[in-house]
Amino acid sequence: QVQLLESGGGLVQAGGFLRLSCAASRGTIGSYAMAWFRQAPGKEREFVAAISRSGYSTYYADSVKGRSTISRDNAKNTVYLQMNNLKPEDTAVYYCAAGGVSSKKTDYPYWGQGTQVTVSS
């Protein structure tokens, strides 16, 4: 079992950048693929990016591809999401998840509490 805590969210202007972090306060992320999902008000939680246990393979939603980079540091028990050229439509609560590498929410049994990202136009 792993307990996750996200940080790094905030208010940023369109075109800006943020780096989200997800640290495990209990357990180790090294046993899991890791992912970021996001949920905007009134919308379903959607896949953003995922990374394999080794970090060798990464996957992105089309909406963030080319603007975002997921990475992990297993020694620090932390996964990151660097987001550049942010757009107002990126506004959402961002969640970190641990599980099997996939774009499906149901493949991730462990979730953080989320961190708010707001992009102003």
Short mmCIF file of N, CA and C in Angstrom, two decimals:
data_model
loop_
_atom_site.label_atom_id
_atom_site.label_comp_id
_atom_site.label_asym_id
_atom_site.label_seq_id
_atom_site.Cartn_x
_atom_site.Cartn_y
_atom_site.Cartn_z
N GLN A 1 0.86 -1.19 0.00
CA GLN A 1 0.00 0.00 0.00
C GLN A 1 0.89 1.24 0.00
N VAL A 2 0.41 2.30 -0.64
CA VAL A 2 1.18 3.53 -0.72
C VAL A 2 0.24 4.71 -0.49
N GLN A 3 0.73 5.71 0.23
CA GLN A 3 -0.05 6.92 0.50
C GLN A 3 0.62 8.08 -0.22
N LEU A 4 -0.16 8.83 -0.99
CA LEU A 4 0.39 9.84 -1.89
C LEU A 4 -0.06 11.24 -1.51
N LEU A 5 0.84 12.20 -1.69
CA LEU A 5 0.52 13.59 -1.40
C LEU A 5 1.05 14.48 -2.51
N GLU A 6 0.13 15.19 -3.16
CA GLU A 6 0.51 16.09 -4.24
C GLU A 6 0.83 17.49 -3.72
N SER A 7 1.66 18.20 -4.47
CA SER A 7 1.97 19.60 -4.17
C SER A 7 2.37 20.29 -5.46
N GLY A 8 2.44 21.62 -5.40
CA GLY A 8 2.94 22.38 -6.54
C GLY A 8 1.87 23.07 -7.37
N GLY A 9 0.61 22.84 -7.04
CA GLY A 9 -0.45 23.51 -7.77
C GLY A 9 -0.49 24.99 -7.43
N GLY A 10 -1.33 25.74 -8.16
CA GLY A 10 -1.45 27.15 -7.89
C GLY A 10 -2.13 27.88 -9.02
N LEU A 11 -2.06 29.22 -8.96
CA LEU A 11 -2.64 30.08 -9.98
C LEU A 11 -1.53 30.57 -10.89
N VAL A 12 -1.71 30.41 -12.19
CA VAL A 12 -0.69 30.80 -13.15
C VAL A 12 -1.38 31.40 -14.37
N GLN A 13 -0.70 32.31 -15.03
CA GLN A 13 -1.25 32.90 -16.25
C GLN A 13 -1.06 31.97 -17.43
N ALA A 14 -1.92 32.09 -18.39
CA ALA A 14 -1.80 31.31 -19.62
C ALA A 14 -0.42 31.53 -20.22
N GLY A 15 0.18 30.43 -20.69
CA GLY A 15 1.53 30.48 -21.20
C GLY A 15 2.59 30.19 -20.17
N GLY A 16 2.20 30.15 -18.92
CA GLY A 16 3.14 29.89 -17.83
C GLY A 16 3.39 28.41 -17.64
N PHE A 17 4.06 28.09 -16.53
CA PHE A 17 4.40 26.70 -16.26
C PHE A 17 4.26 26.40 -14.78
N LEU A 18 4.11 25.11 -14.50
CA LEU A 18 4.07 24.61 -13.13
C LEU A 18 4.75 23.25 -13.10
N ARG A 19 5.28 22.91 -11.95
CA ARG A 19 5.81 21.58 -11.72
C ARG A 19 5.10 20.98 -10.54
N LEU A 20 4.32 19.94 -10.80
CA LEU A 20 3.62 19.24 -9.73
C LEU A 20 4.50 18.11 -9.21
N SER A 21 4.39 17.88 -7.91
CA SER A 21 5.11 16.79 -7.28
C SER A 21 4.13 15.88 -6.56
N CYS A 22 4.48 14.63 -6.48
CA CYS A 22 3.68 13.65 -5.75
C CYS A 22 4.65 12.79 -4.95
N ALA A 23 4.60 12.93 -3.65
CA ALA A 23 5.50 12.19 -2.78
C ALA A 23 4.73 11.11 -2.02
N ALA A 24 5.36 9.98 -1.82
CA ALA A 24 4.76 8.91 -1.03
C ALA A 24 5.14 9.12 0.43
N SER A 25 4.11 9.30 1.27
CA SER A 25 4.37 9.47 2.69
C SER A 25 4.41 8.12 3.41
N ARG A 26 3.90 7.11 2.76
CA ARG A 26 3.95 5.75 3.28
C ARG A 26 4.07 4.81 2.09
N GLY A 27 4.87 3.80 2.22
CA GLY A 27 5.08 2.87 1.13
C GLY A 27 6.09 3.41 0.14
N THR A 28 6.30 2.67 -0.93
CA THR A 28 7.27 3.05 -1.94
C THR A 28 6.63 3.04 -3.32
N ILE A 29 6.94 4.07 -4.11
CA ILE A 29 6.35 4.15 -5.44
C ILE A 29 7.06 3.22 -6.42
N GLY A 30 8.24 2.73 -6.03
CA GLY A 30 9.03 1.92 -6.95
C GLY A 30 8.33 0.66 -7.40
N SER A 31 7.32 0.22 -6.66
CA SER A 31 6.61 -1.00 -7.02
C SER A 31 5.47 -0.76 -8.00
N TYR A 32 5.24 0.50 -8.36
CA TYR A 32 4.07 0.85 -9.14
C TYR A 32 4.40 1.70 -10.36
N ALA A 33 3.57 1.54 -11.38
CA ALA A 33 3.50 2.58 -12.39
C ALA A 33 2.79 3.76 -11.75
N MET A 34 3.10 4.96 -12.21
CA MET A 34 2.51 6.17 -11.63
C MET A 34 1.84 6.98 -12.73
N ALA A 35 0.83 7.72 -12.34
CA ALA A 35 0.10 8.51 -13.33
C ALA A 35 -0.42 9.80 -12.71
N TRP A 36 -0.74 10.71 -13.59
CA TRP A 36 -1.46 11.92 -13.23
C TRP A 36 -2.79 11.93 -13.98
N PHE A 37 -3.83 12.27 -13.24
CA PHE A 37 -5.15 12.49 -13.80
C PHE A 37 -5.58 13.90 -13.40
N ARG A 38 -6.62 14.40 -14.04
CA ARG A 38 -7.16 15.70 -13.64
C ARG A 38 -8.68 15.69 -13.78
N GLN A 39 -9.29 16.56 -12.97
CA GLN A 39 -10.74 16.67 -13.01
C GLN A 39 -11.15 18.12 -12.92
N ALA A 40 -11.79 18.59 -13.97
CA ALA A 40 -12.31 19.96 -14.01
C ALA A 40 -13.73 19.95 -13.46
N PRO A 41 -14.22 21.08 -12.99
CA PRO A 41 -15.58 21.14 -12.44
C PRO A 41 -16.61 20.64 -13.44
N GLY A 42 -17.45 19.73 -12.99
CA GLY A 42 -18.52 19.23 -13.83
C GLY A 42 -18.10 18.21 -14.87
N LYS A 43 -16.82 17.81 -14.83
CA LYS A 43 -16.32 16.86 -15.83
C LYS A 43 -15.80 15.59 -15.16
N GLU A 44 -15.65 14.57 -15.98
CA GLU A 44 -15.09 13.31 -15.49
C GLU A 44 -13.58 13.48 -15.25
N ARG A 45 -13.07 12.66 -14.34
CA ARG A 45 -11.62 12.63 -14.13
C ARG A 45 -10.98 12.02 -15.37
N GLU A 46 -9.95 12.68 -15.89
CA GLU A 46 -9.35 12.22 -17.14
C GLU A 46 -7.85 12.00 -16.99
N PHE A 47 -7.37 11.11 -17.80
CA PHE A 47 -5.94 10.75 -17.82
C PHE A 47 -5.12 11.91 -18.37
N VAL A 48 -3.96 12.15 -17.76
CA VAL A 48 -3.03 13.16 -18.23
C VAL A 48 -1.73 12.53 -18.70
N ALA A 49 -1.10 11.73 -17.84
CA ALA A 49 0.19 11.14 -18.18
C ALA A 49 0.46 9.96 -17.26
N ALA A 50 1.29 9.03 -17.73
CA ALA A 50 1.69 7.88 -16.93
C ALA A 50 3.14 7.54 -17.21
N ILE A 51 3.75 6.87 -16.24
CA ILE A 51 5.15 6.48 -16.36
C ILE A 51 5.33 5.09 -15.79
N SER A 52 6.12 4.27 -16.45
CA SER A 52 6.34 2.91 -16.00
C SER A 52 7.16 2.89 -14.72
N ARG A 53 7.25 1.73 -14.10
CA ARG A 53 7.97 1.61 -12.82
C ARG A 53 9.42 2.04 -12.95
N SER A 54 10.03 1.70 -14.05
CA SER A 54 11.44 2.04 -14.26
C SER A 54 11.63 3.48 -14.68
N GLY A 55 10.55 4.08 -15.21
CA GLY A 55 10.65 5.42 -15.78
C GLY A 55 11.02 5.40 -17.25
N TYR A 56 11.23 4.23 -17.78
CA TYR A 56 11.68 4.12 -19.17
C TYR A 56 10.59 4.49 -20.16
N SER A 57 9.35 4.17 -19.82
CA SER A 57 8.24 4.43 -20.74
C SER A 57 7.30 5.47 -20.17
N THR A 58 6.88 6.39 -21.02
CA THR A 58 5.94 7.43 -20.62
C THR A 58 4.80 7.52 -21.63
N TYR A 59 3.67 7.98 -21.16
CA TYR A 59 2.46 8.05 -21.99
C TYR A 59 1.75 9.35 -21.66
N TYR A 60 1.15 9.95 -22.69
CA TYR A 60 0.50 11.24 -22.49
C TYR A 60 -0.85 11.30 -23.20
N ALA A 61 -1.76 12.05 -22.61
CA ALA A 61 -3.00 12.38 -23.30
C ALA A 61 -2.67 13.36 -24.43
N ASP A 62 -3.43 13.29 -25.48
CA ASP A 62 -3.19 14.18 -26.63
C ASP A 62 -3.26 15.65 -26.22
N SER A 63 -4.11 15.94 -25.23
CA SER A 63 -4.33 17.33 -24.83
C SER A 63 -3.10 17.96 -24.19
N VAL A 64 -2.17 17.16 -23.68
CA VAL A 64 -0.98 17.71 -23.00
C VAL A 64 0.32 17.30 -23.68
N LYS A 65 0.23 16.45 -24.67
CA LYS A 65 1.44 15.96 -25.34
C LYS A 65 2.22 17.12 -25.94
N GLY A 66 3.51 17.10 -25.71
CA GLY A 66 4.36 18.18 -26.21
C GLY A 66 4.47 19.36 -25.26
N ARG A 67 3.61 19.44 -24.27
CA ARG A 67 3.63 20.53 -23.30
C ARG A 67 3.96 20.04 -21.89
N SER A 68 3.89 18.73 -21.68
CA SER A 68 4.07 18.20 -20.33
C SER A 68 5.08 17.07 -20.34
N THR A 69 5.72 16.90 -19.19
CA THR A 69 6.69 15.82 -19.01
C THR A 69 6.47 15.18 -17.65
N ILE A 70 6.25 13.86 -17.66
CA ILE A 70 6.15 13.11 -16.41
C ILE A 70 7.50 12.46 -16.15
N SER A 71 7.92 12.48 -14.90
CA SER A 71 9.20 11.86 -14.54
C SER A 71 9.07 11.33 -13.12
N ARG A 72 10.04 10.51 -12.73
CA ARG A 72 10.00 9.95 -11.38
C ARG A 72 11.41 9.82 -10.85
N ASP A 73 11.52 9.91 -9.54
CA ASP A 73 12.78 9.66 -8.83
C ASP A 73 12.46 8.65 -7.75
N ASN A 74 12.71 7.39 -8.03
CA ASN A 74 12.34 6.34 -7.08
C ASN A 74 13.14 6.45 -5.78
N ALA A 75 14.35 6.98 -5.87
CA ALA A 75 15.15 7.14 -4.65
C ALA A 75 14.52 8.17 -3.71
N LYS A 76 13.85 9.17 -4.30
CA LYS A 76 13.17 10.19 -3.50
C LYS A 76 11.70 9.86 -3.30
N ASN A 77 11.27 8.74 -3.87
CA ASN A 77 9.89 8.31 -3.69
C ASN A 77 8.91 9.36 -4.19
N THR A 78 9.24 9.98 -5.32
CA THR A 78 8.47 11.11 -5.82
C THR A 78 8.31 11.02 -7.34
N VAL A 79 7.15 11.44 -7.81
CA VAL A 79 6.88 11.54 -9.23
C VAL A 79 6.52 13.00 -9.52
N TYR A 80 6.85 13.45 -10.73
CA TYR A 80 6.67 14.86 -11.09
C TYR A 80 5.86 14.99 -12.37
N LEU A 81 5.23 16.13 -12.52
CA LEU A 81 4.60 16.50 -13.78
C LEU A 81 4.96 17.95 -14.08
N GLN A 82 5.80 18.13 -15.07
CA GLN A 82 6.17 19.46 -15.53
C GLN A 82 5.20 19.86 -16.62
N MET A 83 4.53 20.99 -16.43
CA MET A 83 3.55 21.45 -17.42
C MET A 83 3.95 22.83 -17.91
N ASN A 84 4.13 22.95 -19.22
CA ASN A 84 4.54 24.21 -19.85
C ASN A 84 3.43 24.74 -20.75
N ASN A 85 3.56 26.00 -21.11
CA ASN A 85 2.58 26.63 -22.01
C ASN A 85 1.15 26.31 -21.57
N LEU A 86 0.88 26.57 -20.31
CA LEU A 86 -0.42 26.22 -19.74
C LEU A 86 -1.54 27.03 -20.39
N LYS A 87 -2.69 26.39 -20.50
CA LYS A 87 -3.88 26.97 -21.11
C LYS A 87 -5.02 27.01 -20.10
N PRO A 88 -5.97 27.91 -20.27
CA PRO A 88 -7.10 27.93 -19.33
C PRO A 88 -7.82 26.58 -19.22
N GLU A 89 -7.84 25.82 -20.30
CA GLU A 89 -8.50 24.52 -20.25
C GLU A 89 -7.72 23.48 -19.45
N ASP A 90 -6.53 23.82 -19.01
CA ASP A 90 -5.78 22.94 -18.11
C ASP A 90 -6.23 23.10 -16.66
N THR A 91 -7.09 24.06 -16.39
CA THR A 91 -7.58 24.28 -15.04
C THR A 91 -8.34 23.06 -14.54
N ALA A 92 -7.90 22.53 -13.41
CA ALA A 92 -8.49 21.31 -12.86
C ALA A 92 -7.80 20.99 -11.53
N VAL A 93 -8.36 20.04 -10.83
CA VAL A 93 -7.65 19.42 -9.72
C VAL A 93 -6.85 18.25 -10.30
N TYR A 94 -5.57 18.24 -9.98
CA TYR A 94 -4.67 17.22 -10.51
C TYR A 94 -4.40 16.18 -9.43
N TYR A 95 -4.58 14.91 -9.81
CA TYR A 95 -4.41 13.80 -8.88
C TYR A 95 -3.26 12.90 -9.32
N CYS A 96 -2.53 12.46 -8.35
CA CYS A 96 -1.48 11.47 -8.55
C CYS A 96 -2.07 10.10 -8.22
N ALA A 97 -1.64 9.07 -8.97
CA ALA A 97 -2.17 7.73 -8.74
C ALA A 97 -1.07 6.70 -8.93
N ALA A 98 -1.20 5.60 -8.19
CA ALA A 98 -0.24 4.50 -8.28
C ALA A 98 -0.96 3.23 -8.62
N GLY A 99 -0.39 2.45 -9.56
CA GLY A 99 -1.03 1.20 -9.95
C GLY A 99 -0.31 0.57 -11.12
N GLY A 100 -1.08 0.02 -12.05
CA GLY A 100 -0.53 -0.57 -13.26
C GLY A 100 -0.55 0.43 -14.38
N VAL A 101 0.48 0.46 -15.22
CA VAL A 101 0.55 1.50 -16.24
C VAL A 101 -0.63 1.40 -17.19
N SER A 102 -1.40 2.47 -17.25
CA SER A 102 -2.66 2.48 -17.97
C SER A 102 -3.20 3.90 -18.01
N SER A 103 -4.15 4.13 -18.91
CA SER A 103 -4.84 5.42 -18.94
C SER A 103 -6.22 5.32 -18.25
N LYS A 104 -6.51 4.17 -17.68
CA LYS A 104 -7.81 3.95 -17.05
C LYS A 104 -7.75 4.17 -15.55
N LYS A 105 -8.69 4.95 -15.04
CA LYS A 105 -8.74 5.23 -13.60
C LYS A 105 -8.81 3.94 -12.79
N THR A 106 -9.54 2.98 -13.31
CA THR A 106 -9.79 1.75 -12.55
C THR A 106 -8.55 0.89 -12.38
N ASP A 107 -7.49 1.18 -13.10
CA ASP A 107 -6.25 0.41 -12.96
C ASP A 107 -5.34 0.97 -11.88
N TYR A 108 -5.79 2.03 -11.21
CA TYR A 108 -4.98 2.68 -10.17
C TYR A 108 -5.72 2.60 -8.83
N PRO A 109 -5.27 1.75 -7.92
CA PRO A 109 -5.96 1.61 -6.64
C PRO A 109 -5.61 2.69 -5.62
N TYR A 110 -4.49 3.39 -5.83
CA TYR A 110 -4.05 4.36 -4.82
C TYR A 110 -4.03 5.76 -5.41
N TRP A 111 -4.60 6.70 -4.64
CA TRP A 111 -4.77 8.07 -5.13
C TRP A 111 -4.37 9.06 -4.05
N GLY A 112 -3.85 10.21 -4.50
CA GLY A 112 -3.64 11.32 -3.60
C GLY A 112 -4.91 12.14 -3.48
N GLN A 113 -4.81 13.23 -2.69
CA GLN A 113 -5.96 14.09 -2.43
C GLN A 113 -6.15 15.16 -3.50
N GLY A 114 -5.15 15.38 -4.31
CA GLY A 114 -5.27 16.34 -5.40
C GLY A 114 -4.67 17.70 -5.08
N THR A 115 -4.29 18.41 -6.12
CA THR A 115 -3.79 19.77 -5.99
C THR A 115 -4.41 20.61 -7.10
N GLN A 116 -4.87 21.80 -6.73
CA GLN A 116 -5.61 22.65 -7.67
C GLN A 116 -4.64 23.40 -8.58
N VAL A 117 -4.92 23.35 -9.87
CA VAL A 117 -4.21 24.16 -10.86
C VAL A 117 -5.22 25.07 -11.53
N THR A 118 -4.98 26.37 -11.49
CA THR A 118 -5.86 27.34 -12.11
C THR A 118 -5.06 28.18 -13.08
N VAL A 119 -5.50 28.22 -14.33
CA VAL A 119 -4.80 28.97 -15.36
C VAL A 119 -5.69 30.12 -15.80
N SER A 120 -5.23 31.32 -15.62
CA SER A 120 -6.01 32.50 -15.99
C SER A 120 -5.65 32.95 -17.41
N SER A 121 -6.65 33.47 -18.09
CA SER A 121 -6.42 33.91 -19.48
C SER A 121 -5.97 35.36 -19.55
#
